[in-house]
Structures are given as C-alpha cells and as structure tokens.
Amino acid sequence: MRTSHWMRLAVAAVAAATLAGCGLGDPNGSDGTDTGNAAAGGEVKGTVSLQTWALKPKFTAYMEGVIDAFEKKHPGVEVDWLDQPGDGYSEKVLSQAAGGTLPDVVNLPPDFALPLVERNMLLDVGKADATLDSDYVAGGTAAYRFAGHDGTYGYPWYLNTDVNYWNAELLTRYGLDPKKPPATLDELITAARTVKRKSGGSVYLMSRKPGLMDFANAGVKLMSDDGTRFTFNTPEAAAVLDTYRAAFKEGLLPKDVLTETYAGNTKLFSSGTAAWTTAGGNYITSLATDNPGLAPKVVSSPAIGIPPLYVQGLSVSKNTKNRATALALARWVTNAENQAAFARLTSIFPSTKASASDPFFSKSDGTNAGDAKVTAFSSLAQATMLEPVRANDAIKTVINQQIALALSGQAGSEEALDTAVARADQMLKD
C-alpha cells in the first residue's frame, strides 16, 4: 500500500507546478559553539528553505525572530520560510519529495521521516554533525534512527511525555494516599479494587485498555531488528492482556472502554468519573479551563514504567544544494536558547541536554501545575518512543481490535496477539 501511495503522489507532483521552498540554517550547538561549518564541510552562505508544520499564525513572531537572528549572524544568508497547515501534512511532504521540491530543512516527526529515509531522501545528520549525540537527549536522537537503516535522520526539536495525574480528593475519600499513588500495574489494580469497593462502583481508577506501550513496558520486543515484522505475540504480552481481562471482568474498568462510544480516560478524569489519567506535562493548565474546580485537587507522579516520548524534529534533505547552511539552520532552530524560548510560549519541552539546568523547567513554582511540569521534564532523560514508527494508525486500529476481543473474553490472549501480529505484518507488506 505504501509503495502504490508513493507512486500516486509522485505522478501528481510531477504534473503539478513546482512548489516554492522554505528555509532555516545555522551551526550553533546548544553550547553556543559554531559546529555547522565543520559538520557540513562548507561555508554558511546563500539561500535555504525551511518548512514548519502549523506554526502560523500563533508562532509567526517567534519563528521570524529566530530566522532574523540567524540571518544577522550569517550576513548574506537568506532563509525562505514556509509553514504548511495541519491537515494533510504527511501527504504534502511525500508529494514534495516525489516532485523534487522537498525543502532544505523540513519539520518531520519520526513517522513522517521514515518513508523519506526508506527512499534515501534525508541526510544522515549524525554522520554530518559529530556533536549531535552530545548535545541532545538520547531519546530524541534515537527517535530518528530507524530499524534497517544506519544513521540519524533528524535533529530533535521539541518534546513531550506523559505523567500520571490523580484526583487527590477522590483518592483520599476512598482510603488511598495521594502522596503515595500507585507506581506499578499491580499497585494500580489493587488501588482500583479499593476505589470500586468504597465508591460502590460509581468511580473508577483505571479507565483505559492496554496497548503497545504497555507491552513495551512489560519488556516485550515489539518489532524485529530489521523492522520488517512485529514480534509482540509473546507470553509477556499475553500476561498483560490476562491481567487487564481479569480487571475488566471484575468491573475495575468502565464497560464501554472496549467500544467506540468510549469517551477516553482524560474526559472521564475531567468529569470526576475516573480518579486517574495520563497526559502531557502541562495538562493541569488546560484542565483549569475545562474544570477549574478540579484542577487544584490534582497531583502528579512519574509515568508507570518507561516514560513515553513524543517528538518533533527538523530533518535535512539529502538533495539540498546548500548543505552547510541547511545543517547550520537546523542546529540554530533547535539550540538550547531558541528551544527554551519556544517552550515558554507553548506546552512543549526542549530536547537539548543543556536545558536540564534551566530553572524554568527543572524547578517548580510550588503549584501543582509547576510540580507536574518538573515531573515531566525530569522524565525526558529516560523517555523513549515506545511505539514503533511503523505502527501507523491503521495498524494500531487492527491491534486494538484484537486487544478488545481478548479483554472481553471473545478471544484468548495468545490467539488475539497472534492474529494482531499476522494482520499487522500483512499491512506492512501491502
């Protein structure tokens, strides 16, 4: 399916008019050293294009300031900036690549970068920039390394992760200590049983079914080393499903958690129906708008197991005609100073190691929102992408359908996992 989709886009792109490029460029690393020239093996000069994803109009002033500063640092350099709307962005990028109009520097999350890596269209920035691994958090650079392909194909730009959020009022009401919330799946189930018993079933603690991230946290290898097949049909993954099926049968999860009518654990948490949810590090701030009465009652704790990592990055086209400047620009946009300024404007975290000492992220202001932000930020050093980038939405839908069958008892755990792997593997080949 991926190949035919690529070919259709290629034909459309060739027939269409040539698209204008966009740009960024500079060599400054997070430590302020000028590494771009050495990494690229050339002088930072000329014009480069930079493409971002859905940053206009909210962050126009910020991006223009970053670009202006880069051009001032490198007299004579000109950056052409293009921002694409949110909808259809992956298809737009594939169309540009197929038509030979991929910008020099392009904003790509890892799953959008992978199809271009498979077609040898992105530069190995790890090979071009010797300081990449020393300047950025390990999970961020690892997100741009793909099974079956040597190299690193993006600078991590901005990050997020999940933390646990607990309704302290409900925990206290039902005999649990909000200062010592569950830290393992077994503790979570025990606490959920207590909440069910003492609330008479009117409140849930657990309110979501498991997925690939839960398998990964159980030590399950999700894909083969070459990225050609899924491997999560293991006894360890079956044990996870067995545990959740028993919890579901016991009534520790909402009945509709397996159906299309399920509202989602964050909505249930916001409404007071569930006492636990997971969300990004700035969730309490948004909750204060949705439910201002609940927000002050929320406490946070680190994610159970390995924290998940959500990544945006900047990749460099392998066909750029201005390699030194493109690399320099990618470094400039993602350096510690520019990332920190961006993070102060929105609900994201920087990906540079130098940011670890920034008190804005590492020190709480004493509020529960400040505590949650610090919890999330401190988790980034250990966070990793738990779901393989090849597990796209269609594949995850098939996997989740089989998980639902296992939890409802309509299929055994091993049978459901075997079916999920077989169908997901076939989708990789289509």
Coordinates of C-alpha atoms in Angstrom, one line a residue:
M1 CA 0.0 0.0 0.0
R2 CA 2.8 2.4 0.9
T3 CA 4.5 1.9 -2.5
S4 CA 1.4 2.5 -4.6
H5 CA 0.5 5.5 -2.5
W6 CA 4.0 6.9 -3.1
M7 CA 3.7 6.3 -6.8
R8 CA 0.3 8.1 -7.0
L9 CA 1.9 11.1 -5.2
A10 CA 4.9 11.1 -7.5
V11 CA 2.7 11.3 -10.6
A12 CA 0.6 14.1 -9.1
A13 CA 3.7 16.0 -8.1
V14 CA 5.4 15.8 -11.5
A15 CA 2.2 17.0 -13.1
A16 CA 1.8 19.9 -10.6
A17 CA 3.6 23.2 -10.7
T18 CA 6.9 23.3 -8.9
L19 CA 6.3 24.3 -5.2
A20 CA 8.2 27.1 -3.6
G21 CA 10.7 26.0 -0.9
C22 CA 11.2 27.3 2.6
G23 CA 14.1 27.5 5.0
L24 CA 16.3 27.8 8.1
G25 CA 20.0 27.4 8.7
D26 CA 22.9 27.7 11.3
P27 CA 25.6 25.8 13.1
N28 CA 25.2 26.9 16.6
G29 CA 25.0 24.0 19.0
S30 CA 23.4 24.1 22.4
D31 CA 26.7 25.1 23.9
G32 CA 27.0 28.1 21.6
T33 CA 29.8 26.7 19.6
D34 CA 29.9 27.0 15.9
T35 CA 29.7 23.4 14.6
G36 CA 27.9 23.9 11.4
N37 CA 30.8 24.6 9.1
A38 CA 32.8 21.7 10.3
A39 CA 29.9 19.3 10.2
A40 CA 28.8 20.3 6.7
G41 CA 32.3 20.8 5.3
G42 CA 31.4 24.2 3.7
E43 CA 30.7 27.8 4.3
V44 CA 27.4 29.0 5.7
K45 CA 26.0 31.3 2.9
G46 CA 23.3 31.6 0.3
T47 CA 19.6 30.7 0.5
V48 CA 18.0 27.8 2.2
S49 CA 14.3 26.8 2.6
L50 CA 12.7 25.9 5.9
Q51 CA 9.3 24.2 6.2
T52 CA 7.4 24.0 9.5
W53 CA 4.0 22.4 10.4
A54 CA 1.1 24.5 11.5
L55 CA 3.0 27.2 13.4
K56 CA 1.3 30.2 11.7
P57 CA -0.2 32.5 12.8
K58 CA 0.3 31.8 16.6
F59 CA 4.1 31.4 16.4
T60 CA 4.8 33.6 13.5
A61 CA 6.6 36.3 15.5
Y62 CA 8.7 33.7 17.3
M63 CA 9.8 32.0 14.1
E64 CA 10.5 35.2 12.3
G65 CA 12.7 36.3 15.3
V66 CA 14.7 33.0 15.1
I67 CA 15.2 33.4 11.4
D68 CA 16.1 37.1 11.6
A69 CA 18.8 36.3 14.2
F70 CA 20.2 33.5 12.1
E71 CA 20.4 35.8 9.1
K72 CA 22.1 38.5 11.2
K73 CA 24.6 36.0 12.5
H74 CA 25.4 35.0 8.9
P75 CA 25.4 38.1 6.7
G76 CA 24.2 37.3 3.2
V77 CA 22.3 34.2 4.2
E78 CA 18.6 34.2 3.3
V79 CA 16.0 31.9 4.8
D80 CA 12.8 31.2 2.9
W81 CA 10.2 30.1 5.5
L82 CA 7.1 28.1 4.5
D83 CA 4.5 26.9 7.0
Q84 CA 2.1 24.2 6.0
P85 CA -1.4 23.8 7.5
G86 CA -2.0 20.9 9.9
D87 CA -4.3 18.8 7.7
G88 CA -2.7 16.6 5.1
Y89 CA 0.8 17.5 6.0
S90 CA 2.3 14.0 5.6
E91 CA 0.8 13.7 2.1
K92 CA 2.2 17.2 1.3
V93 CA 5.7 16.2 2.3
L94 CA 5.5 13.0 0.3
S95 CA 4.3 15.0 -2.7
Q96 CA 7.2 17.5 -2.4
A97 CA 9.7 14.7 -2.1
A98 CA 8.3 12.8 -5.1
G99 CA 8.3 16.0 -7.2
G100 CA 11.9 17.1 -6.2
T101 CA 10.7 20.1 -4.2
L102 CA 11.4 19.0 -0.7
P103 CA 12.7 22.0 1.3
D104 CA 16.3 22.1 2.6
V105 CA 15.1 21.8 6.2
V106 CA 11.8 20.3 7.0
N107 CA 9.8 19.7 10.2
L108 CA 9.2 16.0 10.4
P109 CA 8.1 13.8 13.3
P110 CA 9.7 10.4 13.1
D111 CA 6.8 8.6 11.4
F112 CA 6.7 11.2 8.6
A113 CA 10.5 11.0 8.2
L114 CA 10.6 7.2 7.8
P115 CA 9.1 7.0 4.3
L116 CA 11.7 9.5 3.1
V117 CA 14.6 7.6 4.8
E118 CA 13.4 4.4 3.0
R119 CA 13.8 6.3 -0.3
N120 CA 17.2 7.8 0.6
M121 CA 15.9 11.3 0.6
L122 CA 17.1 12.6 4.0
L123 CA 20.6 13.4 5.2
D124 CA 22.3 11.4 7.9
V125 CA 22.8 14.3 10.3
G126 CA 24.5 12.1 12.8
K127 CA 27.3 11.5 10.3
A128 CA 27.4 15.1 9.2
D129 CA 27.4 16.5 12.8
A130 CA 29.7 14.9 15.3
T131 CA 28.2 16.7 18.3
L132 CA 24.6 15.6 17.7
D133 CA 24.6 12.9 20.4
S134 CA 26.4 15.0 23.0
D135 CA 24.1 18.0 22.6
Y136 CA 20.6 16.4 22.5
V137 CA 18.8 14.0 24.9
A138 CA 19.3 10.3 23.9
G139 CA 15.6 9.6 23.4
G140 CA 15.3 12.5 20.9
T141 CA 18.1 11.4 18.6
A142 CA 17.2 7.7 19.0
A143 CA 13.7 8.6 17.6
Y144 CA 15.3 9.4 14.2
R145 CA 17.2 6.1 14.0
F146 CA 15.2 3.5 12.1
A147 CA 15.3 -0.3 12.0
G148 CA 17.1 -1.5 8.9
H149 CA 18.7 1.9 8.2
D150 CA 22.1 3.2 9.5
G151 CA 22.3 6.8 10.6
T152 CA 20.3 9.5 12.4
Y153 CA 17.9 11.5 10.2
G154 CA 16.7 14.4 12.2
Y155 CA 17.5 16.9 14.9
P156 CA 15.1 16.6 17.8
W157 CA 13.3 19.9 18.1
Y158 CA 10.6 19.9 20.8
L159 CA 9.4 17.0 23.0
N160 CA 6.7 16.0 25.4
T161 CA 5.9 13.0 27.6
D162 CA 3.2 11.7 29.8
V163 CA 2.9 11.8 33.6
N164 CA 0.2 10.4 35.9
Y165 CA -2.5 12.7 37.2
W166 CA -4.5 11.7 40.3
N167 CA -7.7 13.2 41.8
A168 CA -6.3 13.7 45.3
E169 CA -9.8 14.4 46.7
L170 CA -11.2 11.1 45.4
L171 CA -8.1 9.1 46.5
T172 CA -8.4 10.4 50.0
R173 CA -12.1 9.8 50.1
Y174 CA -11.6 6.2 49.2
G175 CA -8.8 5.5 51.6
L176 CA -5.8 6.0 49.4
D177 CA -2.8 8.2 50.0
P178 CA -2.4 10.8 47.2
K179 CA 1.2 11.4 48.3
K180 CA 2.0 7.7 47.5
P181 CA 0.0 6.9 44.4
P182 CA 0.4 3.5 42.6
A183 CA 3.7 3.1 40.8
T184 CA 3.2 -0.3 39.2
L185 CA 0.4 -2.1 37.4
D186 CA -0.1 -4.4 40.3
E187 CA -0.4 -1.5 42.7
L188 CA -2.8 0.2 40.3
I189 CA -5.1 -2.8 40.1
T190 CA -5.1 -3.1 43.9
A191 CA -5.9 0.6 44.3
A192 CA -8.6 0.3 41.6
R193 CA -10.2 -2.5 43.6
T194 CA -10.3 -0.3 46.7
V195 CA -11.9 2.6 44.8
K196 CA -14.5 0.3 43.3
R197 CA -15.4 -1.2 46.7
K198 CA -15.6 2.0 48.6
S199 CA -17.3 4.1 45.9
G200 CA -19.9 1.4 45.2
G201 CA -18.8 1.3 41.6
S202 CA -19.6 5.0 41.0
V203 CA -15.9 5.9 40.4
Y204 CA -13.1 4.2 38.5
L205 CA -9.4 4.4 39.0
M206 CA -8.4 2.6 35.8
S207 CA -10.2 3.7 32.7
R208 CA -8.3 2.6 29.6
K209 CA -7.4 -0.6 27.9
P210 CA -3.7 -1.6 27.3
G211 CA -1.8 -1.1 24.1
L212 CA 1.6 -1.4 22.5
M213 CA 3.2 0.9 25.1
D214 CA 2.0 -1.4 27.9
F215 CA 3.7 -4.3 26.1
A216 CA 6.9 -2.4 25.7
N217 CA 6.8 -1.6 29.4
A218 CA 6.5 -5.3 30.2
G219 CA 9.8 -5.8 28.4
V220 CA 8.2 -7.1 25.2
K221 CA 10.1 -6.5 21.9
L222 CA 7.6 -5.0 19.6
M223 CA 9.4 -5.4 16.2
S224 CA 12.2 -7.3 14.7
D225 CA 15.6 -5.6 14.4
D226 CA 15.2 -5.0 10.7
G227 CA 11.7 -3.5 11.2
T228 CA 10.0 -5.9 8.8
R229 CA 7.7 -7.8 11.2
F230 CA 6.0 -7.4 14.5
T231 CA 7.1 -9.6 17.4
F232 CA 4.8 -8.7 20.3
N233 CA 2.9 -12.0 20.4
T234 CA 4.9 -13.2 23.4
P235 CA 4.0 -14.8 26.8
E236 CA 4.8 -11.5 28.5
A237 CA 2.3 -9.6 26.3
A238 CA -0.3 -12.3 26.9
A239 CA 0.2 -11.9 30.6
V240 CA -0.5 -8.2 30.3
L241 CA -3.8 -8.9 28.5
D242 CA -4.7 -11.6 31.0
T243 CA -4.2 -9.1 33.8
Y244 CA -6.4 -6.5 32.2
R245 CA -9.0 -9.0 31.2
A246 CA -9.3 -10.1 34.8
A247 CA -9.6 -6.4 35.9
F248 CA -12.3 -5.8 33.2
K249 CA -14.2 -8.8 34.3
E250 CA -14.0 -7.6 37.9
G251 CA -15.5 -4.3 36.9
L252 CA -12.4 -2.3 37.6
L253 CA -12.7 -0.6 34.1
P254 CA -15.8 1.1 32.6
K255 CA -17.9 -1.3 30.5
D256 CA -17.7 0.9 27.4
V257 CA -13.8 1.1 27.4
L258 CA -13.9 -1.6 24.7
T259 CA -16.5 0.2 22.5
E260 CA -16.5 3.1 20.0
T261 CA -18.6 5.1 22.5
Y262 CA -15.7 5.3 25.0
A263 CA -15.1 8.9 25.9
G264 CA -11.5 8.5 26.8
N265 CA -9.8 8.4 30.2
T266 CA -8.9 12.1 30.2
K267 CA -12.6 13.1 29.7
L268 CA -13.6 10.7 32.4
F269 CA -11.0 12.2 34.7
S270 CA -12.1 15.8 33.9
S271 CA -15.7 14.8 34.7
G272 CA -14.8 13.2 38.0
T273 CA -15.8 9.7 36.9
A274 CA -12.2 8.5 37.0
A275 CA -9.6 9.3 39.5
W276 CA -6.5 8.7 37.3
T277 CA -5.4 9.7 33.8
T278 CA -2.2 10.2 31.9
A279 CA -1.4 13.4 29.9
G280 CA 1.3 15.8 29.0
G281 CA 3.3 17.8 31.4
N282 CA 1.1 20.9 31.1
Y283 CA -2.2 19.2 31.4
I284 CA -3.3 20.9 34.7
T285 CA -3.1 24.3 32.9
S286 CA -5.6 23.2 30.3
L287 CA -7.7 21.4 33.0
A288 CA -8.0 24.7 34.8
T289 CA -10.0 25.9 31.8
D290 CA -12.2 22.8 31.4
N291 CA -12.8 22.2 35.1
P292 CA -11.4 24.9 37.3
G293 CA -12.8 23.3 40.4
L294 CA -10.9 20.1 39.8
A295 CA -7.6 21.5 38.8
P296 CA -6.4 22.5 42.3
K297 CA -7.2 19.0 43.6
V298 CA -4.9 17.2 41.1
V299 CA -1.5 15.7 42.0
S300 CA 1.1 14.2 39.6
S301 CA 3.6 11.4 39.6
P302 CA 6.0 9.9 37.1
A303 CA 4.7 7.6 34.4
I304 CA 4.4 4.0 35.3
G305 CA 7.4 2.2 33.7
I306 CA 9.4 3.9 30.9
P307 CA 8.1 7.4 30.1
P308 CA 6.8 7.6 26.5
L309 CA 8.4 10.2 24.3
Y310 CA 6.6 12.4 21.7
V311 CA 9.0 14.1 19.3
Q312 CA 9.0 16.7 16.6
G313 CA 12.2 17.3 14.7
L314 CA 14.0 19.0 11.8
S315 CA 15.4 16.9 9.0
V316 CA 17.7 18.0 6.2
S317 CA 17.1 17.0 2.6
K318 CA 19.8 14.8 1.1
N319 CA 19.4 16.7 -2.1
T320 CA 19.9 20.2 -0.6
K321 CA 22.2 22.3 -2.7
N322 CA 23.3 24.2 0.4
R323 CA 24.2 21.5 2.9
A324 CA 26.4 23.6 5.3
T325 CA 23.7 26.3 5.6
A326 CA 20.9 23.8 6.0
L327 CA 22.7 22.0 8.8
A328 CA 23.6 25.3 10.4
L329 CA 20.0 26.4 10.3
A330 CA 18.7 23.1 11.8
R331 CA 21.2 23.5 14.6
W332 CA 20.2 27.1 15.2
V333 CA 16.5 26.5 15.4
T334 CA 17.0 23.6 17.8
N335 CA 19.7 25.0 20.1
A336 CA 19.0 25.4 23.8
E337 CA 18.3 29.1 23.7
N338 CA 15.8 29.0 20.9
Q339 CA 14.1 25.9 22.2
A340 CA 13.7 27.3 25.7
A341 CA 12.1 30.5 24.2
F342 CA 9.7 28.3 22.2
A343 CA 8.8 26.2 25.2
R344 CA 7.9 29.3 27.2
L345 CA 5.3 30.1 24.6
T346 CA 3.6 26.7 24.5
S347 CA 3.1 23.3 26.1
I348 CA 6.4 21.6 25.0
F349 CA 9.8 20.9 26.3
P350 CA 13.3 21.4 24.8
S351 CA 15.4 18.5 23.6
T352 CA 18.9 19.8 24.4
K353 CA 20.9 18.4 27.3
A354 CA 21.9 22.0 28.2
S355 CA 18.3 22.7 29.0
A356 CA 18.5 20.4 32.1
S357 CA 19.9 23.3 34.1
D358 CA 17.2 25.8 33.1
P359 CA 15.2 26.5 36.3
F360 CA 12.1 27.3 34.2
F361 CA 11.8 23.6 33.5
S362 CA 13.7 22.0 36.4
K363 CA 12.3 23.9 39.4
S364 CA 8.7 24.1 40.4
D365 CA 7.0 27.3 41.4
G366 CA 5.2 25.4 44.2
T367 CA 1.9 24.9 42.4
N368 CA 0.6 21.5 41.4
A369 CA 1.0 22.6 37.7
G370 CA 4.6 23.5 38.4
D371 CA 5.2 20.2 40.1
A372 CA 3.8 18.3 37.1
K373 CA 5.9 20.3 34.6
V374 CA 9.0 19.4 36.6
T375 CA 8.0 15.7 36.8
A376 CA 7.5 15.6 33.0
F377 CA 10.7 17.5 32.2
S378 CA 12.8 15.3 34.5
S379 CA 11.3 12.2 32.8
L380 CA 12.7 13.2 29.4
A381 CA 16.2 12.0 30.1
Q382 CA 14.8 8.4 30.4
A383 CA 11.9 8.8 27.9
T384 CA 11.8 6.9 24.7
M385 CA 9.4 6.3 21.8
L386 CA 7.7 3.1 23.0
E387 CA 5.6 2.5 19.8
P388 CA 7.4 1.6 16.6
V389 CA 7.0 4.3 13.9
R390 CA 5.8 1.6 11.5
A391 CA 2.8 1.1 13.7
N392 CA 0.6 3.6 11.9
D393 CA -3.0 4.4 12.8
A394 CA -4.4 1.7 10.6
I395 CA -2.1 -0.9 12.1
K396 CA -2.9 0.2 15.7
T397 CA -6.6 0.0 14.9
V398 CA -6.3 -3.6 14.0
I399 CA -4.1 -4.3 17.1
N400 CA -6.6 -2.5 19.4
Q401 CA -9.5 -4.5 17.9
Q402 CA -7.8 -7.8 18.9
I403 CA -6.9 -6.4 22.4
A404 CA -10.6 -5.6 22.9
L405 CA -11.5 -9.1 21.9
A406 CA -9.1 -10.5 24.4
L407 CA -10.3 -8.3 27.2
S408 CA -13.9 -9.1 26.6
G409 CA -13.1 -12.8 26.6
Q410 CA -14.1 -13.4 23.0
A411 CA -10.6 -14.5 22.2
G412 CA -7.7 -15.9 24.2
S413 CA -4.8 -13.6 24.8
E414 CA -2.3 -15.6 22.8
E415 CA -4.8 -16.0 20.0
A416 CA -5.6 -12.3 19.9
L417 CA -1.9 -11.4 19.8
D418 CA -1.1 -14.0 17.1
T419 CA -3.9 -12.6 14.9
A420 CA -2.9 -9.0 15.6
V421 CA 0.7 -9.7 14.6
A422 CA -0.3 -11.6 11.4
R423 CA -2.6 -8.9 10.3
A424 CA -0.2 -6.1 11.1
D425 CA 2.6 -7.9 9.3
Q426 CA 0.4 -8.2 6.2
M427 CA -0.3 -4.5 6.3
L428 CA 3.4 -3.8 6.3
K429 CA 3.7 -5.7 3.1
D430 CA 0.7 -4.2 1.4

